[in-house]
Coordinates of C-alpha atoms and ligand atoms in Angstrom, one line a residue:
M108 CA -5.3 -22.8 17.7
K109 CA -8.4 -23.7 15.7
T110 CA -11.2 -21.1 15.2
L111 CA -14.6 -21.6 13.8
I112 CA -16.6 -18.6 12.6
F113 CA -20.2 -19.4 11.8
N114 CA -23.4 -17.7 10.7
I115 CA -21.4 -15.3 8.6
K116 CA -23.9 -13.1 6.8
E117 CA -21.7 -12.9 3.7
L118 CA -18.1 -14.1 3.1
I119 CA -16.6 -12.0 0.3
Q120 CA -13.6 -12.2 -2.0
I121 CA -13.5 -16.0 -2.0
R122 CA -11.1 -17.1 -4.7
D123 CA -9.4 -20.0 -6.3
E124 CA -5.7 -20.2 -5.5
S125 CA -4.7 -19.6 -9.2
I126 CA -6.0 -16.0 -9.2
K127 CA -3.1 -13.6 -8.5
K128 CA -4.7 -10.3 -9.7
V129 CA -7.8 -9.2 -11.5
S130 CA -7.9 -6.8 -14.5
G131 CA -10.4 -4.8 -16.5
I132 CA -13.9 -6.2 -16.4
E133 CA -12.9 -9.0 -14.0
M134 CA -12.6 -6.3 -11.3
K135 CA -16.4 -5.9 -11.3
E136 CA -16.8 -9.4 -9.9
L137 CA -16.4 -10.1 -6.2
P138 CA -17.3 -13.7 -5.5
S139 CA -19.0 -14.4 -2.2
I140 CA -21.2 -16.8 -0.4
K141 CA -24.1 -15.9 2.0
N142 CA -24.7 -17.6 5.3
A143 CA -21.3 -19.1 5.5
Y144 CA -18.8 -20.6 7.9
L145 CA -15.0 -20.2 7.9
R146 CA -12.5 -22.4 9.7
V147 CA -9.0 -21.3 10.7
D148 CA -6.2 -23.6 11.7
G149 CA -3.1 -21.9 13.1
E150 CA -2.2 -19.0 10.9
K151 CA -4.1 -20.2 7.8
I152 CA -7.6 -20.5 6.4
E153 CA -8.5 -24.2 6.5
D154 CA -11.9 -24.2 4.9
F155 CA -15.1 -22.3 4.3
G156 CA -18.5 -23.0 2.9
L157 CA -22.2 -22.8 3.3
M158 CA -23.6 -23.2 6.8
D159 CA -25.8 -26.0 5.5
D160 CA -22.6 -28.0 4.8
L161 CA -20.8 -27.3 8.1
E162 CA -19.7 -30.6 9.6
D163 CA -18.6 -31.3 13.2
F164 CA -15.4 -29.5 14.0
N165 CA -13.4 -29.3 17.2
A166 CA -12.5 -25.7 17.7
D167 CA -10.7 -23.9 20.5
Q168 CA -12.6 -20.7 19.7
V169 CA -16.1 -20.4 18.2
I170 CA -17.5 -17.1 17.0
D171 CA -21.1 -16.4 16.0
A172 CA -20.9 -13.7 13.2
R173 CA -24.6 -13.3 12.8
G174 CA -25.3 -10.0 10.8
Q175 CA -21.6 -9.6 10.1
I176 CA -19.7 -9.6 6.8
I177 CA -16.1 -11.1 6.5
L178 CA -13.6 -10.0 3.9
P179 CA -9.8 -10.4 3.6
A180 CA -7.8 -7.8 5.5
W181 CA -6.6 -4.9 3.4
C182 CA -3.3 -5.1 1.5
D183 CA -1.7 -1.6 1.6
S184 CA 1.1 -1.8 -1.0
H185 CA 2.5 1.8 -0.7
T186 CA 3.3 3.5 2.5
H187 CA 6.0 5.6 4.2
I188 CA 5.0 5.0 7.8
V189 CA 8.5 5.1 9.3
F190 CA 8.9 8.9 9.7
A191 CA 9.8 11.3 12.5
G192 CA 7.5 14.1 13.6
H193 CA 4.8 15.6 11.5
R194 CA 4.4 18.5 9.0
E195 CA 1.1 20.1 10.0
G196 CA 2.7 23.5 9.5
E197 CA 3.1 22.8 5.8
F198 CA -0.6 21.7 5.8
V199 CA -1.6 25.2 7.0
D200 CA 0.8 26.8 4.5
R201 CA -1.0 25.0 1.7
I202 CA -4.4 26.2 3.1
N203 CA -2.9 29.7 2.9
G204 CA -2.0 29.3 -0.8
L205 CA 1.4 27.7 -1.2
S206 CA 1.6 24.6 -3.4
Y207 CA 3.3 21.2 -2.4
E208 CA 6.0 22.0 -5.0
E209 CA 6.5 25.6 -3.6
I210 CA 6.9 24.3 -0.1
A211 CA 9.4 21.7 -1.3
K212 CA 11.4 24.4 -3.1
R213 CA 11.7 26.3 0.2
G214 CA 13.4 23.4 1.9
G215 CA 10.2 22.0 3.3
G216 CA 8.6 18.7 2.1
I217 CA 10.7 15.6 2.0
L218 CA 13.9 17.4 3.1
N219 CA 12.0 18.7 6.2
S220 CA 11.2 15.1 7.1
A221 CA 14.7 13.9 6.4
K222 CA 16.2 16.5 8.8
K223 CA 13.8 15.3 11.5
L224 CA 14.5 11.6 10.8
Q225 CA 18.3 12.1 10.8
D226 CA 18.0 13.7 14.3
S227 CA 15.9 10.8 15.7
S228 CA 17.3 7.6 17.3
E229 CA 16.4 4.2 15.9
Q230 CA 14.4 3.5 19.1
E231 CA 12.4 6.7 18.8
L232 CA 11.6 5.9 15.2
F233 CA 10.6 2.4 16.1
E234 CA 8.2 3.7 18.8
Q235 CA 6.5 6.3 16.6
S236 CA 6.2 3.8 13.7
S237 CA 4.8 1.0 15.9
Q238 CA 1.9 3.3 17.0
R239 CA 1.1 4.0 13.4
L240 CA 1.3 0.3 12.5
M241 CA -1.0 -0.7 15.4
E242 CA -3.4 2.0 14.3
V243 CA -3.6 0.7 10.7
M244 CA -3.9 -3.0 11.8
K245 CA -6.9 -2.0 13.8
L246 CA -8.3 -0.4 10.7
G247 CA -8.0 -3.7 8.9
T248 CA -4.6 -3.7 7.2
G249 CA -3.1 -7.2 7.3
A250 CA -0.1 -6.7 4.9
I251 CA 1.8 -3.5 4.2
E252 CA 4.7 -2.2 2.2
I253 CA 6.9 0.4 3.9
K254 CA 9.5 2.6 2.2
S255 CA 12.7 4.2 3.3
G256 CA 13.4 7.6 1.7
Y257 CA 13.4 10.1 4.6
G258 CA 17.1 9.2 5.5
L259 CA 18.9 10.4 2.3
T260 CA 22.3 9.5 3.7
P261 CA 23.7 5.9 3.8
E262 CA 23.4 5.8 7.7
A263 CA 19.9 7.3 7.9
E264 CA 18.6 5.1 5.1
L265 CA 20.0 2.0 6.8
K266 CA 18.4 3.2 10.1
M267 CA 15.0 3.5 8.5
L268 CA 15.3 0.0 6.9
Q269 CA 16.5 -1.5 10.1
V270 CA 13.4 0.0 11.8
I271 CA 11.2 -1.6 9.1
K272 CA 12.9 -5.0 9.8
T273 CA 12.4 -4.6 13.5
L274 CA 8.7 -3.8 12.9
A275 CA 8.4 -6.9 10.7
G276 CA 9.8 -9.0 13.6
S277 CA 7.6 -7.4 16.2
F278 CA 4.1 -7.4 14.6
P279 CA 2.0 -10.1 13.0
V280 CA 1.2 -8.0 9.9
S281 CA 3.2 -9.0 6.8
I282 CA 5.7 -6.3 5.9
K283 CA 7.6 -5.7 2.6
A284 CA 10.5 -3.1 2.6
T285 CA 11.3 -0.8 -0.2
F286 CA 14.6 1.2 -0.6
L287 CA 13.7 4.8 -1.6
G288 CA 17.1 6.6 -1.4
A289 CA 16.0 8.4 -4.5
H290 CA 13.1 10.3 -2.8
A291 CA 14.7 13.8 -3.1
F292 CA 18.2 15.3 -3.6
P293 CA 19.7 16.3 -0.3
S294 CA 20.7 20.0 -0.3
V295 CA 24.4 19.2 -0.2
F296 CA 24.0 17.5 -3.6
K297 CA 21.9 20.3 -5.1
D298 CA 24.6 21.4 -7.5
N299 CA 26.0 17.9 -8.1
P300 CA 23.1 15.5 -8.6
D301 CA 25.2 12.9 -10.3
A302 CA 27.2 12.5 -7.2
Y303 CA 24.1 11.6 -5.3
I304 CA 23.0 9.1 -8.0
N305 CA 26.5 7.5 -7.7
L306 CA 26.2 7.3 -3.9
I307 CA 22.8 5.5 -4.3
C308 CA 24.1 3.1 -7.0
E309 CA 27.6 2.4 -5.7
T310 CA 27.2 2.7 -1.9
M311 CA 23.6 2.6 -0.7
I312 CA 22.2 -0.2 -2.9
P313 CA 25.1 -2.6 -2.2
M314 CA 24.8 -1.9 1.6
V315 CA 21.1 -2.4 1.7
T316 CA 21.2 -5.6 -0.3
A317 CA 24.2 -7.0 1.6
D318 CA 22.1 -6.8 4.8
K319 CA 18.9 -8.0 3.0
L320 CA 17.1 -5.0 4.2
A321 CA 14.9 -4.3 1.1
D322 CA 12.6 -6.3 -1.2
F323 CA 12.1 -3.6 -3.7
I324 CA 13.6 -0.3 -5.1
D325 CA 11.7 2.9 -5.6
V326 CA 12.5 6.3 -7.2
F327 CA 10.4 9.5 -7.2
C328 CA 10.5 10.1 -10.9
E329 CA 9.1 13.7 -11.2
L330 CA 10.1 17.2 -12.4
G331 CA 12.4 18.7 -9.7
Y332 CA 13.2 15.2 -8.3
F333 CA 14.6 12.4 -10.4
N334 CA 14.4 12.6 -14.2
V335 CA 13.9 9.5 -16.4
E336 CA 17.6 9.0 -17.1
Q337 CA 18.5 9.2 -13.4
T338 CA 15.6 6.9 -12.6
E339 CA 16.7 4.3 -15.1
R340 CA 20.3 4.4 -13.8
I341 CA 19.0 3.6 -10.3
L342 CA 16.6 0.9 -11.5
K343 CA 19.4 -0.7 -13.4
A344 CA 21.7 -0.7 -10.4
G345 CA 18.9 -2.1 -8.3
A346 CA 18.2 -4.9 -10.7
K347 CA 21.9 -5.9 -10.6
H348 CA 21.3 -6.5 -6.9
G349 CA 18.0 -8.3 -7.3
L350 CA 15.7 -5.4 -6.3
K351 CA 12.5 -5.2 -8.4
P352 CA 11.1 -1.7 -8.9
K353 CA 8.0 -0.2 -7.4
I354 CA 8.2 3.5 -8.5
H355 CA 6.6 6.9 -7.9
V356 CA 5.5 8.2 -11.3
N357 CA 3.1 10.7 -12.8
Q358 CA 2.2 12.4 -9.6
F359 CA 2.3 15.9 -11.0
N360 CA 3.7 15.5 -14.6
S361 CA 3.8 12.8 -17.2
I362 CA 7.5 12.6 -18.0
G363 CA 8.0 9.0 -19.1
G364 CA 8.2 7.3 -15.7
V365 CA 5.5 4.8 -16.5
Q366 CA 7.4 3.7 -19.6
S367 CA 10.6 3.3 -17.4
G368 CA 8.6 1.1 -15.1
V369 CA 7.5 -1.1 -17.9
K370 CA 11.0 -1.2 -19.4
Y371 CA 12.5 -2.3 -16.1
K372 CA 9.7 -4.8 -15.3
A373 CA 8.4 -2.9 -12.2
L374 CA 6.1 -4.8 -10.0
S375 CA 4.0 -1.6 -9.7
V376 CA 3.9 2.0 -10.9
D377 CA 2.3 4.2 -8.3
H378 CA 0.5 7.6 -8.0
L379 CA -0.6 8.1 -11.7
E380 CA -2.6 11.2 -11.0
V381 CA -1.6 12.7 -14.3
M382 CA -2.0 10.1 -17.1
Q383 CA -1.8 10.6 -20.8
Q384 CA -3.3 8.0 -23.2
K385 CA 0.3 6.9 -24.1
D386 CA 1.0 6.1 -20.5
I387 CA -2.2 4.0 -20.3
D388 CA -1.3 2.3 -23.6
S389 CA 2.2 1.4 -22.3
L390 CA 0.8 -0.6 -19.4
K391 CA -1.5 -2.7 -21.6
G392 CA -0.4 -6.4 -21.9
T393 CA 2.3 -6.0 -19.2
D394 CA 2.6 -7.5 -15.7
V395 CA 3.0 -4.1 -14.1
M396 CA 0.3 -3.2 -11.5
P397 CA -0.8 0.4 -11.6
V398 CA -1.5 1.7 -8.1
A399 CA -3.7 4.7 -7.2
L400 CA -3.4 6.6 -4.0
P401 CA -6.7 8.5 -3.7
S402 CA -6.2 9.9 -0.1
C403 CA -3.1 11.7 -1.5
S404 CA -5.2 13.3 -4.2
Y405 CA -7.8 14.2 -1.6
F406 CA -5.3 15.7 0.8
L407 CA -3.3 17.7 -1.8
S408 CA -6.3 18.6 -3.9
I409 CA -4.7 17.2 -7.0
P410 CA -6.3 15.1 -9.7
Y411 CA -7.4 11.5 -9.0
T412 CA -5.9 8.6 -11.0
P413 CA -8.3 8.1 -14.0
A414 CA -9.3 4.7 -12.7
R415 CA -12.5 4.4 -14.7
S416 CA -10.7 4.9 -18.0
M417 CA -7.8 2.6 -17.1
I418 CA -10.1 -0.2 -15.9
D419 CA -12.4 0.2 -18.9
Q420 CA -9.4 -0.2 -21.1
G421 CA -8.6 -3.5 -19.5
L422 CA -5.9 -2.6 -17.0
P423 CA -5.8 -3.9 -13.4
L424 CA -5.6 -1.4 -10.6
A425 CA -4.5 -1.5 -6.9
L426 CA -5.4 1.0 -4.2
A427 CA -3.0 2.0 -1.4
T428 CA -2.8 4.7 1.2
D429 CA 0.6 6.4 0.7
F430 CA 0.6 7.1 4.5
N431 CA 3.4 9.7 5.0
P432 CA 3.7 13.0 6.9
G433 CA 3.6 15.3 3.8
S434 CA 1.1 14.3 1.2
T435 CA -1.1 11.7 3.0
P436 CA -1.1 11.7 6.8
S437 CA -3.5 8.8 6.9
G438 CA -3.2 5.1 6.7
N439 CA -6.9 4.3 6.6
M440 CA -7.6 1.8 3.8
N441 CA -11.4 2.1 4.5
F442 CA -11.2 5.7 3.6
V443 CA -9.2 4.9 0.5
V444 CA -11.8 2.4 -0.7
A445 CA -14.6 4.8 -0.1
T446 CA -12.8 7.7 -1.8
A447 CA -12.1 5.4 -4.8
C448 CA -15.8 4.8 -5.1
I449 CA -16.9 8.4 -4.4
K450 CA -14.3 10.3 -6.4
M451 CA -13.0 7.8 -9.0
K452 CA -16.3 6.1 -9.8
M453 CA -15.0 2.7 -9.0
T454 CA -17.7 0.2 -8.0
P455 CA -17.4 -1.2 -4.5
E456 CA -16.5 -4.6 -6.1
E457 CA -13.6 -2.9 -8.1
A458 CA -12.4 -1.0 -5.1
I459 CA -12.4 -4.0 -2.8
N460 CA -10.5 -6.1 -5.4
A461 CA -8.1 -3.2 -5.8
A462 CA -7.5 -3.0 -2.0
T463 CA -7.1 -6.8 -1.5
I464 CA -5.9 -9.2 -4.2
N465 CA -4.4 -6.5 -6.4
G466 CA -2.7 -4.8 -3.5
A467 CA -1.2 -8.2 -2.6
Y468 CA 0.0 -8.6 -6.2
A469 CA 1.7 -5.1 -5.9
M470 CA 3.7 -6.5 -3.0
G471 CA 4.5 -9.8 -4.6
I472 CA 2.4 -11.7 -2.0
S473 CA -0.8 -12.6 -3.8
E474 CA -0.1 -16.4 -3.4
T475 CA -0.6 -16.0 0.4
H476 CA -2.6 -12.8 0.9
G477 CA -5.5 -10.8 -0.5
S478 CA -8.4 -13.3 -0.8
I479 CA -10.4 -15.9 1.2
T480 CA -8.6 -18.9 -0.2
R481 CA -7.8 -22.3 1.5
G482 CA -4.2 -22.2 2.6
K483 CA -3.8 -18.4 2.6
F484 CA -3.1 -16.5 5.8
A485 CA -6.2 -16.0 7.9
N486 CA -6.1 -12.2 7.6
L487 CA -9.7 -11.1 8.0
I488 CA -11.9 -8.1 8.6
I489 CA -15.1 -8.9 10.5
T490 CA -17.5 -6.0 10.1
K491 CA -20.1 -4.8 12.5
D492 CA -23.7 -5.7 11.7
I493 CA -24.1 -3.9 8.3
P494 CA -26.8 -4.3 5.6
S495 CA -24.3 -5.2 2.8
Y496 CA -20.7 -4.7 1.7
H497 CA -21.7 -1.7 -0.3
F498 CA -22.1 -0.1 3.1
I499 CA -18.3 -0.1 3.5
P500 CA -17.6 2.7 1.0
Y501 CA -21.1 4.3 1.5
A502 CA -20.8 5.0 5.2
F503 CA -17.4 6.5 4.6
G504 CA -17.0 8.2 7.9
S505 CA -17.9 5.4 10.2
N506 CA -15.7 2.7 11.6
L507 CA -17.6 -0.5 10.5
I508 CA -15.0 -2.9 11.7
D509 CA -15.8 -5.2 14.7
K510 CA -12.7 -7.4 14.7
V511 CA -9.5 -7.9 12.8
M512 CA -7.7 -11.2 12.6
I513 CA -4.1 -11.4 11.4
K514 CA -2.4 -14.7 10.8
G515 CA -5.1 -16.5 12.8
A516 CA -5.2 -14.3 15.9
F517 CA -7.4 -11.4 16.8
I518 CA -5.6 -8.1 17.4
Ligands
LIG22 O1 4.3 9.5 -2.3 N1 5.7 11.9 -3.8 C1 6.7 11.5 -3.2 N2 6.6 11.0 -2.0 C2 5.5 11.0 -1.1 C3 5.4 12.3 -0.3 C4 6.6 12.6 0.5 C5 6.4 13.7 1.4 O2 5.8 14.8 1.1 O3 7.0 13.6 2.5 C6 4.3 10.6 -1.8 O4 3.3 11.4 -1.9
LIG23 FE1 4.6 7.6 -1.8

């Protein structure tokens, strides 16, 4: 199937294939052309250019995009969209004064979701997760990372990862799977945390990798969850089985998780709401992508990642949703981009770079996703008729998307 889209008001995030991520001052640039055409052949971008240079082309489908802007589909590099049920009761408890940590201490939080997930069938989980995946695709997400971590037993973790694999086979969106057995200690291991670490390292990781069910390994490195030593044991065991880390660090406390990520060559370190200068320094000159999750900060009323300071010091940054039932019940990347601009003082150019090419890097897929580049997947957001791309974060409450193309087909 060949598609020609013509009269595009502005085609943004056009990149040379050699660009895999953008850092520091480079994030302020968002290359674009006005009055453009774009040709798609099968699943891939074939060509693009100025309307003046458009030559005769036999297309099966021709779209006039007058007044509309095209950008690459969002790359959401951090989600937990496979979950069972919701936790709106805890949301109300927080309104009434309890903190996220206090709710977790009372057996709510991650353990509450784990109980629900353990009691759900694989089919039920698949159906619930499919709905969420369809919703985020319609909101412009073309590639997504999904974590396990609400199973917390070998069987239930495998069930989650199996659902992620089935989703990947059922939807056009590109999916990367992350094993997050170290999301919380199950209550039965409360007095014997080492036994749970052993279970993860000696049983779960080999099982997950034998079935090729995960691309990455994650740990929630935080006070009351996994300390630095436990985190590093798990990362080491993961590395032995070929799993690169993408880890939860510095959400509530700076305890050395960023440095562990650097030491174990993490693809990304995520959350980063609480950052000390030494954490920022440890990321300089490394290949680790810092990932901010502003809708989590918004929902929990916790600090926002100090993006301005990090980018001004030369670091790259990616933006993701963290879609999960506890801290971020939303998978809307448009809201993430707007919130990054409004609350973190990122410019629209920085935020769009962070949500596309840098998000792709944080999933290890920036050779095929995250920019308008010849040969990359034709994953596109076609906006409604809007004055400029600045309108995307500006009109933060409106759905500005007209159509979404994933791998060459409209969804
Ligand atoms: O990224 N912080 C750890 N994990 C999730 C929240 C999990 C939950 O509350 O269910 C997060 O915010
Ligand atoms: Fe998360």
